[in-house]
Backbone as CSV, one residue per row, in Angstrom:
resi,resn,N_x,N_y,N_z,CA_x,CA_y,CA_z,C_x,C_y,C_z
1,MET,-6.377,89.936,-49.764,-7.219,91.124,-49.858,-8.025,91.038,-51.142
2,SER,-9.216,91.503,-51.093,-10.060,91.557,-52.274,-9.413,92.470,-53.308
3,ASN,-9.670,92.170,-54.576,-9.078,92.967,-55.645,-9.779,94.295,-55.851
4,GLU,-10.970,94.442,-55.300,-11.704,95.669,-55.526,-11.546,96.611,-54.338
5,TYR,-11.000,97.781,-54.623,-10.822,98.773,-53.572,-10.748,100.154,-54.185
6,GLN,-10.890,101.144,-53.336,-10.724,102.545,-53.730,-9.948,103.248,-52.634
7,VAL,-9.136,104.213,-53.023,-8.428,105.046,-52.059,-8.897,106.475,-52.277
8,ARG,-9.275,107.115,-51.180,-9.789,108.485,-51.245,-8.952,109.366,-50.320
9,LEU,-8.630,110.547,-50.791,-7.918,111.527,-49.979,-8.900,112.181,-49.016
10,ILE,-8.593,112.127,-47.725,-9.433,112.745,-46.704,-8.860,114.108,-46.311
11,THR,-7.585,114.135,-45.965,-6.913,115.381,-45.595,-5.644,115.497,-46.433
12,PRO,-5.520,116.522,-47.257,-4.334,116.655,-48.111,-3.101,117.036,-47.297
13,PRO,-1.930,116.903,-47.906,-0.715,117.331,-47.214,-0.780,118.825,-46.907
14,ALA,-0.244,119.196,-45.757,-0.285,120.602,-45.327,0.756,121.451,-46.054
15,VAL,1.810,120.816,-46.560,2.890,121.539,-47.250,3.296,120.754,-48.486
16,GLU,3.989,121.416,-49.373,4.581,120.746,-50.531,6.008,120.308,-50.169
17,PRO,6.537,119.293,-50.844,7.897,118.819,-50.553,8.990,119.829,-50.880
18,VAL,8.704,120.741,-51.792,9.654,121.812,-52.114,8.918,123.141,-52.005
19,THR,9.653,124.189,-51.709,9.032,125.495,-51.505,9.088,126.337,-52.776
20,LEU,8.253,127.341,-52.772,8.261,128.326,-53.857,9.634,128.985,-53.934
21,ALA,10.196,129.334,-52.792,11.511,130.001,-52.763,12.596,129.110,-53.375
22,GLU,12.581,127.803,-53.049,13.582,126.886,-53.619,13.463,126.832,-55.135
23,CYS,12.239,126.753,-55.615,12.036,126.668,-57.065,12.396,127.970,-57.761
24,LYS,12.102,129.091,-57.127,12.460,130.375,-57.740,13.970,130.515,-57.861
25,VAL,14.722,129.998,-56.901,16.188,130.008,-57.002,16.611,129.141,-58.182
26,ASP,16.060,127.932,-58.279,16.388,127.042,-59.403,16.077,127.696,-60.741
27,LEU,14.942,128.386,-60.802,14.489,129.001,-62.045,15.142,130.354,-62.324
28,ARG,15.869,130.867,-61.341,16.473,132.206,-61.428,15.411,133.278,-61.648
29,VAL,14.308,133.129,-60.907,13.208,134.093,-60.965,13.308,134.981,-59.738
30,ASP,13.427,136.289,-59.959,13.567,137.208,-58.825,12.400,138.194,-58.728
31,HIS,11.257,137.822,-59.281,10.058,138.655,-59.199,8.908,137.789,-58.688
32,ASP,7.803,138.429,-58.330,6.654,137.713,-57.777,5.544,137.470,-58.800
33,ALA,5.713,137.950,-60.007,4.641,137.868,-61.006,4.247,136.429,-61.349
34,ASP,5.182,135.494,-61.252,4.901,134.103,-61.611,4.706,133.192,-60.400
35,ASP,4.543,133.778,-59.211,4.419,132.952,-58.000,3.253,131.966,-58.074
36,SER,2.115,132.397,-58.558,0.954,131.504,-58.668,1.229,130.377,-59.653
37,LEU,1.814,130.724,-60.776,2.150,129.724,-61.783,3.117,128.689,-61.207
38,ILE,4.178,129.161,-60.565,5.198,128.258,-60.022,4.601,127.387,-58.906
39,SER,3.773,127.961,-58.066,3.121,127.183,-57.007,2.252,126.077,-57.602
40,GLY,1.547,126.392,-58.671,0.747,125.382,-59.354,1.601,124.297,-59.977
41,LEU,2.741,124.688,-60.525,3.656,123.707,-61.106,4.235,122.789,-60.032
42,ILE,4.495,123.338,-58.850,4.998,122.523,-57.737,3.962,121.468,-57.356
43,ALA,2.721,121.890,-57.195,1.655,120.945,-56.820,1.482,119.865,-57.893
44,ALA,1.503,120.260,-59.156,1.347,119.294,-60.250,2.523,118.325,-60.302
45,ALA,3.727,118.835,-60.092,4.923,117.984,-60.117,4.911,117.011,-58.936
46,ARG,4.470,117.458,-57.770,4.360,116.564,-56.610,3.353,115.459,-56.895
47,HIS,2.224,115.843,-57.466,1.205,114.857,-57.813,1.766,113.817,-58.778
48,ASP,2.481,114.266,-59.812,3.067,113.339,-60.779,4.090,112.422,-60.118
49,ALA,4.942,112.982,-59.264,5.955,112.172,-58.579,5.292,111.114,-57.691
50,GLU,4.224,111.502,-57.001,3.514,110.549,-56.139,2.803,109.474,-56.957
51,GLU,2.196,109.879,-58.042,1.471,108.922,-58.875,2.424,107.912,-59.500
52,LEU,3.536,108.393,-60.006,4.503,107.503,-60.650,5.200,106.579,-59.653
53,SER,5.493,107.082,-58.477,6.186,106.271,-57.474,5.218,105.475,-56.607
54,ARG,3.932,105.788,-56.739,2.882,105.149,-55.928,3.173,105.315,-54.440
55,ARG,3.534,106.544,-54.057,3.873,106.876,-52.674,3.212,108.174,-52.262
56,ALA,3.076,108.338,-50.966,2.666,109.618,-50.383,3.943,110.273,-49.876
57,LEU,4.261,111.454,-50.354,5.514,112.091,-49.960,5.395,112.822,-48.626
58,VAL,4.386,113.660,-48.484,4.158,114.396,-47.229,2.884,113.822,-46.610
59,ASN,2.872,113.711,-45.280,1.734,113.092,-44.591,0.397,113.644,-45.051
60,ARG,-0.543,112.718,-45.203,-1.925,113.031,-45.512,-2.769,111.899,-44.972
61,THR,-4.058,112.159,-44.788,-4.978,111.120,-44.342,-5.697,110.564,-45.551
62,LEU,-5.698,109.226,-45.650,-6.331,108.521,-46.752,-7.380,107.563,-46.205
63,GLU,-8.288,107.165,-47.059,-9.265,106.152,-46.678,-9.317,105.094,-47.766
64,LEU,-9.022,103.861,-47.370,-9.095,102.712,-48.248,-10.452,102.062,-48.051
65,SER,-11.213,101.885,-49.126,-12.509,101.207,-49.071,-12.363,99.853,-49.744
66,LEU,-12.849,98.807,-49.067,-12.720,97.438,-49.550,-14.092,96.799,-49.746
67,THR,-14.146,95.802,-50.623,-15.396,95.091,-50.870,-15.675,94.015,-49.827
68,GLY,-14.640,93.555,-49.122,-14.825,92.510,-48.118,-13.571,92.327,-47.288
69,TRP,-13.696,91.509,-46.247,-12.550,91.218,-45.380,-11.582,90.303,-46.116
70,PRO,-10.294,90.459,-45.882,-9.310,89.630,-46.578,-9.341,88.183,-46.071
71,CYS,-8.969,87.263,-46.939,-8.909,85.841,-46.566,-7.633,85.520,-45.801
72,ASP,-6.572,86.283,-46.029,-5.269,85.971,-45.429,-4.975,86.757,-44.154
73,ASN,-5.950,87.440,-43.589,-5.806,88.198,-42.337,-4.881,89.403,-42.438
74,LEU,-4.568,89.838,-43.649,-3.736,91.026,-43.856,-4.434,91.987,-44.804
75,ILE,-4.366,93.264,-44.495,-4.831,94.309,-45.405,-3.611,95.129,-45.791
76,GLN,-3.350,95.228,-47.093,-2.257,96.063,-47.591,-2.791,97.471,-47.808
77,LEU,-2.020,98.454,-47.353,-2.429,99.852,-47.490,-1.611,100.526,-48.583
78,PRO,-2.278,100.944,-49.664,-1.576,101.595,-50.770,-0.961,102.935,-50.353
79,LEU,-0.062,103.405,-51.161,0.603,104.711,-51.022,1.462,104.781,-49.764
80,PRO,2.503,103.946,-49.707,3.412,103.990,-48.562,4.197,105.291,-48.543
81,PRO,4.880,105.562,-47.453,4.994,104.765,-46.244,3.820,105.003,-45.290
82,LEU,3.423,103.925,-44.600,2.349,103.993,-43.614,2.873,104.609,-42.327
83,VAL,2.160,105.606,-41.815,2.507,106.230,-40.537,1.680,105.606,-39.417
84,SER,0.363,105.550,-39.616,-0.520,105.003,-38.578,-1.883,104.688,-39.176
85,VAL,-2.627,103.853,-38.459,-4.007,103.553,-38.821,-4.890,104.278,-37.821
86,THR,-5.805,105.064,-38.312,-6.709,105.855,-37.478,-7.917,105.034,-37.043
87,SER,-8.531,104.315,-38.010,-9.727,103.528,-37.678,-10.037,102.547,-38.791
88,ILE,-10.779,101.509,-38.403,-11.371,100.581,-39.368,-12.860,100.555,-39.055
89,THR,-13.659,100.960,-40.026,-15.108,100.933,-39.856,-15.698,100.052,-40.947
90,TYR,-16.904,99.582,-40.691,-17.591,98.767,-41.684,-19.082,99.043,-41.617
91,LEU,-19.735,98.835,-42.759,-21.167,99.110,-42.892,-21.914,97.799,-43.082
92,SER,-22.926,97.591,-42.258,-23.753,96.381,-42.374,-24.672,96.504,-43.578
93,ASP,-25.350,95.398,-43.884,-26.281,95.434,-45.008,-27.449,96.376,-44.746
94,ALA,-27.649,96.781,-43.486,-28.672,97.785,-43.141,-28.076,99.198,-43.176
95,ASN,-26.824,99.297,-43.653,-26.106,100.566,-43.767,-25.821,101.212,-42.409
96,VAL,-25.634,100.376,-41.381,-25.280,100.843,-40.044,-23.771,100.718,-39.889
97,SER,-23.140,101.790,-39.463,-21.690,101.827,-39.317,-21.263,101.301,-37.949
98,ALA,-20.154,100.552,-37.933,-19.557,100.061,-36.691,-18.045,100.223,-36.802
99,VAL,-17.393,100.358,-35.661,-15.944,100.541,-35.615,-15.298,99.279,-35.059
100,MET,-14.284,98.793,-35.739,-13.535,97.637,-35.249,-12.635,98.109,-34.109
101,PRO,-12.645,97.426,-32.969,-11.798,97.850,-31.844,-10.318,97.851,-32.223
102,GLY,-9.612,98.884,-31.819,-8.187,99.001,-32.119,-7.361,97.861,-31.563
103,ALA,-7.812,97.231,-30.489,-7.081,96.112,-29.898,-7.158,94.856,-30.761
104,ASP,-8.062,94.836,-31.757,-8.235,93.653,-32.600,-7.305,93.619,-33.810
105,TYR,-6.541,94.686,-34.028,-5.636,94.683,-35.175,-4.332,95.393,-34.835
106,ILE,-3.327,95.119,-35.649,-1.989,95.703,-35.473,-1.604,96.376,-36.786
107,ALA,-1.158,97.622,-36.710,-0.648,98.330,-37.888,0.846,98.040,-37.989
108,ILE,1.259,97.536,-39.131,2.673,97.219,-39.359,3.228,98.305,-40.269
109,THR,4.006,99.205,-39.685,4.482,100.388,-40.407,5.906,100.251,-40.939
110,ASP,6.596,99.172,-40.584,8.002,99.051,-40.976,8.206,98.194,-42.226
111,VAL,7.142,97.979,-42.999,7.233,97.290,-44.282,6.489,98.123,-45.325
112,GLU,6.787,97.859,-46.589,6.082,98.560,-47.662,5.506,97.563,-48.630
113,PRO,4.228,97.644,-48.934,3.292,98.603,-48.362,3.004,98.268,-46.899
114,GLY,2.492,99.270,-46.174,2.106,99.045,-44.790,0.983,98.026,-44.724
115,LEU,0.889,97.374,-43.588,-0.087,96.301,-43.438,-0.910,96.478,-42.179
116,ILE,-2.100,95.894,-42.203,-2.903,95.707,-40.998,-3.035,94.204,-40.829
117,MET,-2.742,93.745,-39.618,-2.803,92.327,-39.307,-3.727,92.135,-38.116
118,LEU,-4.485,91.077,-38.130,-5.322,90.778,-36.975,-4.456,90.513,-35.759
119,ALA,-4.883,90.989,-34.609,-4.199,90.699,-33.356,-4.419,89.226,-33.004
120,LYS,-3.583,88.716,-32.131,-3.701,87.317,-31.716,-5.112,87.067,-31.170
121,ASP,-5.713,85.974,-31.606,-7.047,85.535,-31.190,-8.188,86.446,-31.659
122,ALA,-7.896,87.443,-32.506,-8.953,88.318,-33.035,-9.426,87.779,-34.380
123,THR,-10.630,88.148,-34.762,-11.176,87.787,-36.069,-11.802,89.039,-36.680
124,TRP,-11.959,88.989,-37.988,-12.662,90.075,-38.644,-14.119,90.040,-38.194
125,PRO,-14.783,91.162,-38.104,-16.197,91.176,-37.706,-17.038,90.275,-38.615
126,THR,-18.067,89.678,-38.051,-18.885,88.714,-38.798,-20.204,89.293,-39.284
127,ALA,-20.423,90.567,-39.098,-21.673,91.191,-39.553,-21.833,91.013,-41.058
128,THR,-23.065,90.896,-41.514,-23.344,90.862,-42.947,-23.089,92.265,-43.488
129,LEU,-22.219,92.348,-44.474,-21.762,93.645,-44.973,-22.621,94.169,-46.114
130,ARG,-22.654,95.485,-46.203,-23.265,96.158,-47.350,-22.553,95.672,-48.614
131,SER,-23.238,95.636,-49.732,-22.663,95.061,-50.945,-21.629,95.956,-51.634
132,VAL,-21.652,97.246,-51.388,-20.742,98.161,-52.086,-19.732,98.760,-51.108
133,LEU,-18.476,98.384,-51.261,-17.352,98.929,-50.486,-17.711,99.205,-49.015
134,PRO,-18.014,98.179,-48.254,-18.473,98.377,-46.876,-17.373,98.632,-45.844
135,ILE,-16.134,98.311,-46.177,-15.054,98.419,-45.189,-14.229,99.658,-45.484
136,ARG,-13.992,100.463,-44.443,-13.236,101.718,-44.601,-12.070,101.722,-43.627
137,VAL,-10.869,101.817,-44.169,-9.665,101.914,-43.346,-9.121,103.318,-43.503
138,ARG,-9.130,104.076,-42.428,-8.599,105.436,-42.463,-7.188,105.396,-41.886
139,TYR,-6.247,106.004,-42.623,-4.843,105.935,-42.199,-4.072,107.159,-42.667
140,VAL,-2.898,107.326,-42.047,-1.996,108.421,-42.393,-0.792,107.811,-43.108
141,ALA,-0.430,108.395,-44.249,0.709,107.924,-45.027,1.572,109.112,-45.419
142,GLY,2.870,108.885,-45.510,3.818,109.918,-45.921,5.126,109.767,-45.171
143,TYR,6.128,110.518,-45.617,7.439,110.480,-44.975,7.505,111.349,-43.723
144,GLY,6.575,112.271,-43.578,6.544,113.163,-42.428,5.632,114.335,-42.716
145,ALA,5.398,115.139,-41.695,4.483,116.272,-41.825,5.147,117.485,-42.475
146,THR,6.460,117.461,-42.595,7.181,118.589,-43.192,8.011,118.111,-44.381
147,ALA,8.441,119.045,-45.180,9.211,118.734,-46.381,10.574,118.134,-46.057
148,ILE,11.109,118.423,-44.898,12.459,117.951,-44.553,12.548,116.430,-44.522
149,SER,11.424,115.753,-44.297,11.408,114.292,-44.208,11.374,113.594,-45.565
150,VAL,11.042,114.311,-46.607,10.902,113.726,-47.938,12.290,113.417,-48.503
151,PRO,12.492,112.187,-49.008,13.795,111.849,-49.593,14.185,112.814,-50.714
152,GLU,15.450,113.096,-50.770,15.979,114.090,-51.702,15.700,113.731,-53.163
153,ARG,15.674,112.451,-53.497,15.442,112.072,-54.904,14.074,112.542,-55.387
154,TYR,13.069,112.545,-54.513,11.740,113.008,-54.915,11.699,114.531,-55.006
155,LYS,12.395,115.198,-54.099,12.460,116.665,-54.172,13.160,117.098,-55.452
156,ALA,14.247,116.403,-55.802,14.982,116.743,-57.022,14.108,116.533,-58.251
157,LEU,13.358,115.449,-58.264,12.454,115.195,-59.380,11.419,116.307,-59.492
158,ILE,10.824,116.685,-58.378,9.799,117.738,-58.388,10.390,119.050,-58.885
159,ARG,11.563,119.419,-58.361,12.186,120.675,-58.799,12.538,120.638,-60.286
160,SER,12.992,119.481,-60.767,13.315,119.357,-62.193,12.071,119.468,-63.053
161,LEU,10.991,118.817,-62.624,9.742,118.909,-63.379,9.218,120.345,-63.404
162,VAL,9.337,121.024,-62.284,8.907,122.429,-62.240,9.740,123.251,-63.221
163,ALA,11.050,123.042,-63.222,11.925,123.807,-64.114,11.588,123.543,-65.579
164,ILE,11.388,122.285,-65.917,11.064,121.942,-67.311,9.717,122.529,-67.706
165,ARG,8.737,122.382,-66.841,7.400,122.892,-67.163,7.361,124.409,-67.192
166,TYR,8.162,125.054,-66.361,8.220,126.515,-66.371,8.839,126.987,-67.683
167,GLU,9.916,126.322,-68.063,10.617,126.703,-69.290,9.776,126.439,-70.535
168,TYR,9.134,125.284,-70.582,8.406,124.889,-71.787,6.895,125.007,-71.635
169,ARG,6.459,125.481,-70.495,5.050,125.650,-70.125,4.269,124.355,-70.350
170,ASP,3.518,124.205,-71.405,2.660,123.027,-71.559,3.286,121.917,-72.403
171,GLU,4.528,122.076,-72.799,5.154,121.100,-73.685,6.042,120.150,-72.866
172,MET,5.860,118.838,-73.023,6.689,117.856,-72.318,7.878,117.493,-73.205
173,THR,9.081,117.627,-72.682,10.291,117.361,-73.459,10.719,115.897,-73.302
174,PRO,11.549,115.395,-74.202,12.074,114.025,-74.064,12.847,113.825,-72.757
175,THR,13.565,114.846,-72.311,14.298,114.740,-71.047,13.334,114.534,-69.888
176,ALA,12.258,115.280,-69.869,11.264,115.119,-68.808,10.629,113.744,-68.868
177,GLU,10.349,113.247,-70.066,9.771,111.921,-70.213,10.713,110.849,-69.662
178,ARG,12.030,110.990,-69.925,13.012,110.020,-69.398,13.068,110.083,-67.879
179,MET,13.038,111.281,-67.326,13.063,111.428,-65.858,11.852,110.747,-65.228
180,LEU,10.693,110.951,-65.814,9.470,110.341,-65.306,9.540,108.815,-65.438
181,ALA,10.079,108.326,-66.547,10.199,106.881,-66.744,11.146,106.262,-65.717
182,ASN,12.224,106.962,-65.358,13.185,106.447,-64.385,12.590,106.298,-62.996
183,ILE,11.700,107.193,-62.609,11.119,107.123,-61.271,10.114,105.975,-61.194
184,ARG,9.545,105.565,-62.318,8.589,104.440,-62.332,9.282,103.199,-61.874
């Protein structure tokens, strides 16, 4: 695979891996005055957990843009686990979009990172490509569409980060730094 790529979020996760109610129990908060704050802390903690682990926790649609077709007939898809590949499109040097037929490739979802492999006797399209990120792979990544599918270690990390950030607001403690380092 070419070294130059970008990943863009197309559709964000519909839910967070942990709920406001779960975090309020952890925090021993029995009022609604801090609900917005806690919800924001949950989203920020999920983002940090995903960034550090280089994973998508709850299903979302992503788009990988590549500079060219791979030499080894495999495309690695960042932010595992891979659920499915929606489409592969490419832009010609005339900026005309075309879709690669689904029968020409296989999505390999049981390895990490997920892969796209050419089907038997298939080849990558031979059109002259646009010079800037002409190939777009749209795919779904995550452990599932609901929080129940997310491994407990990531939920625990998120809840701990929320608790630390709620307690210390904008100050990062050494304990939080160690927790973040461990997930890396």
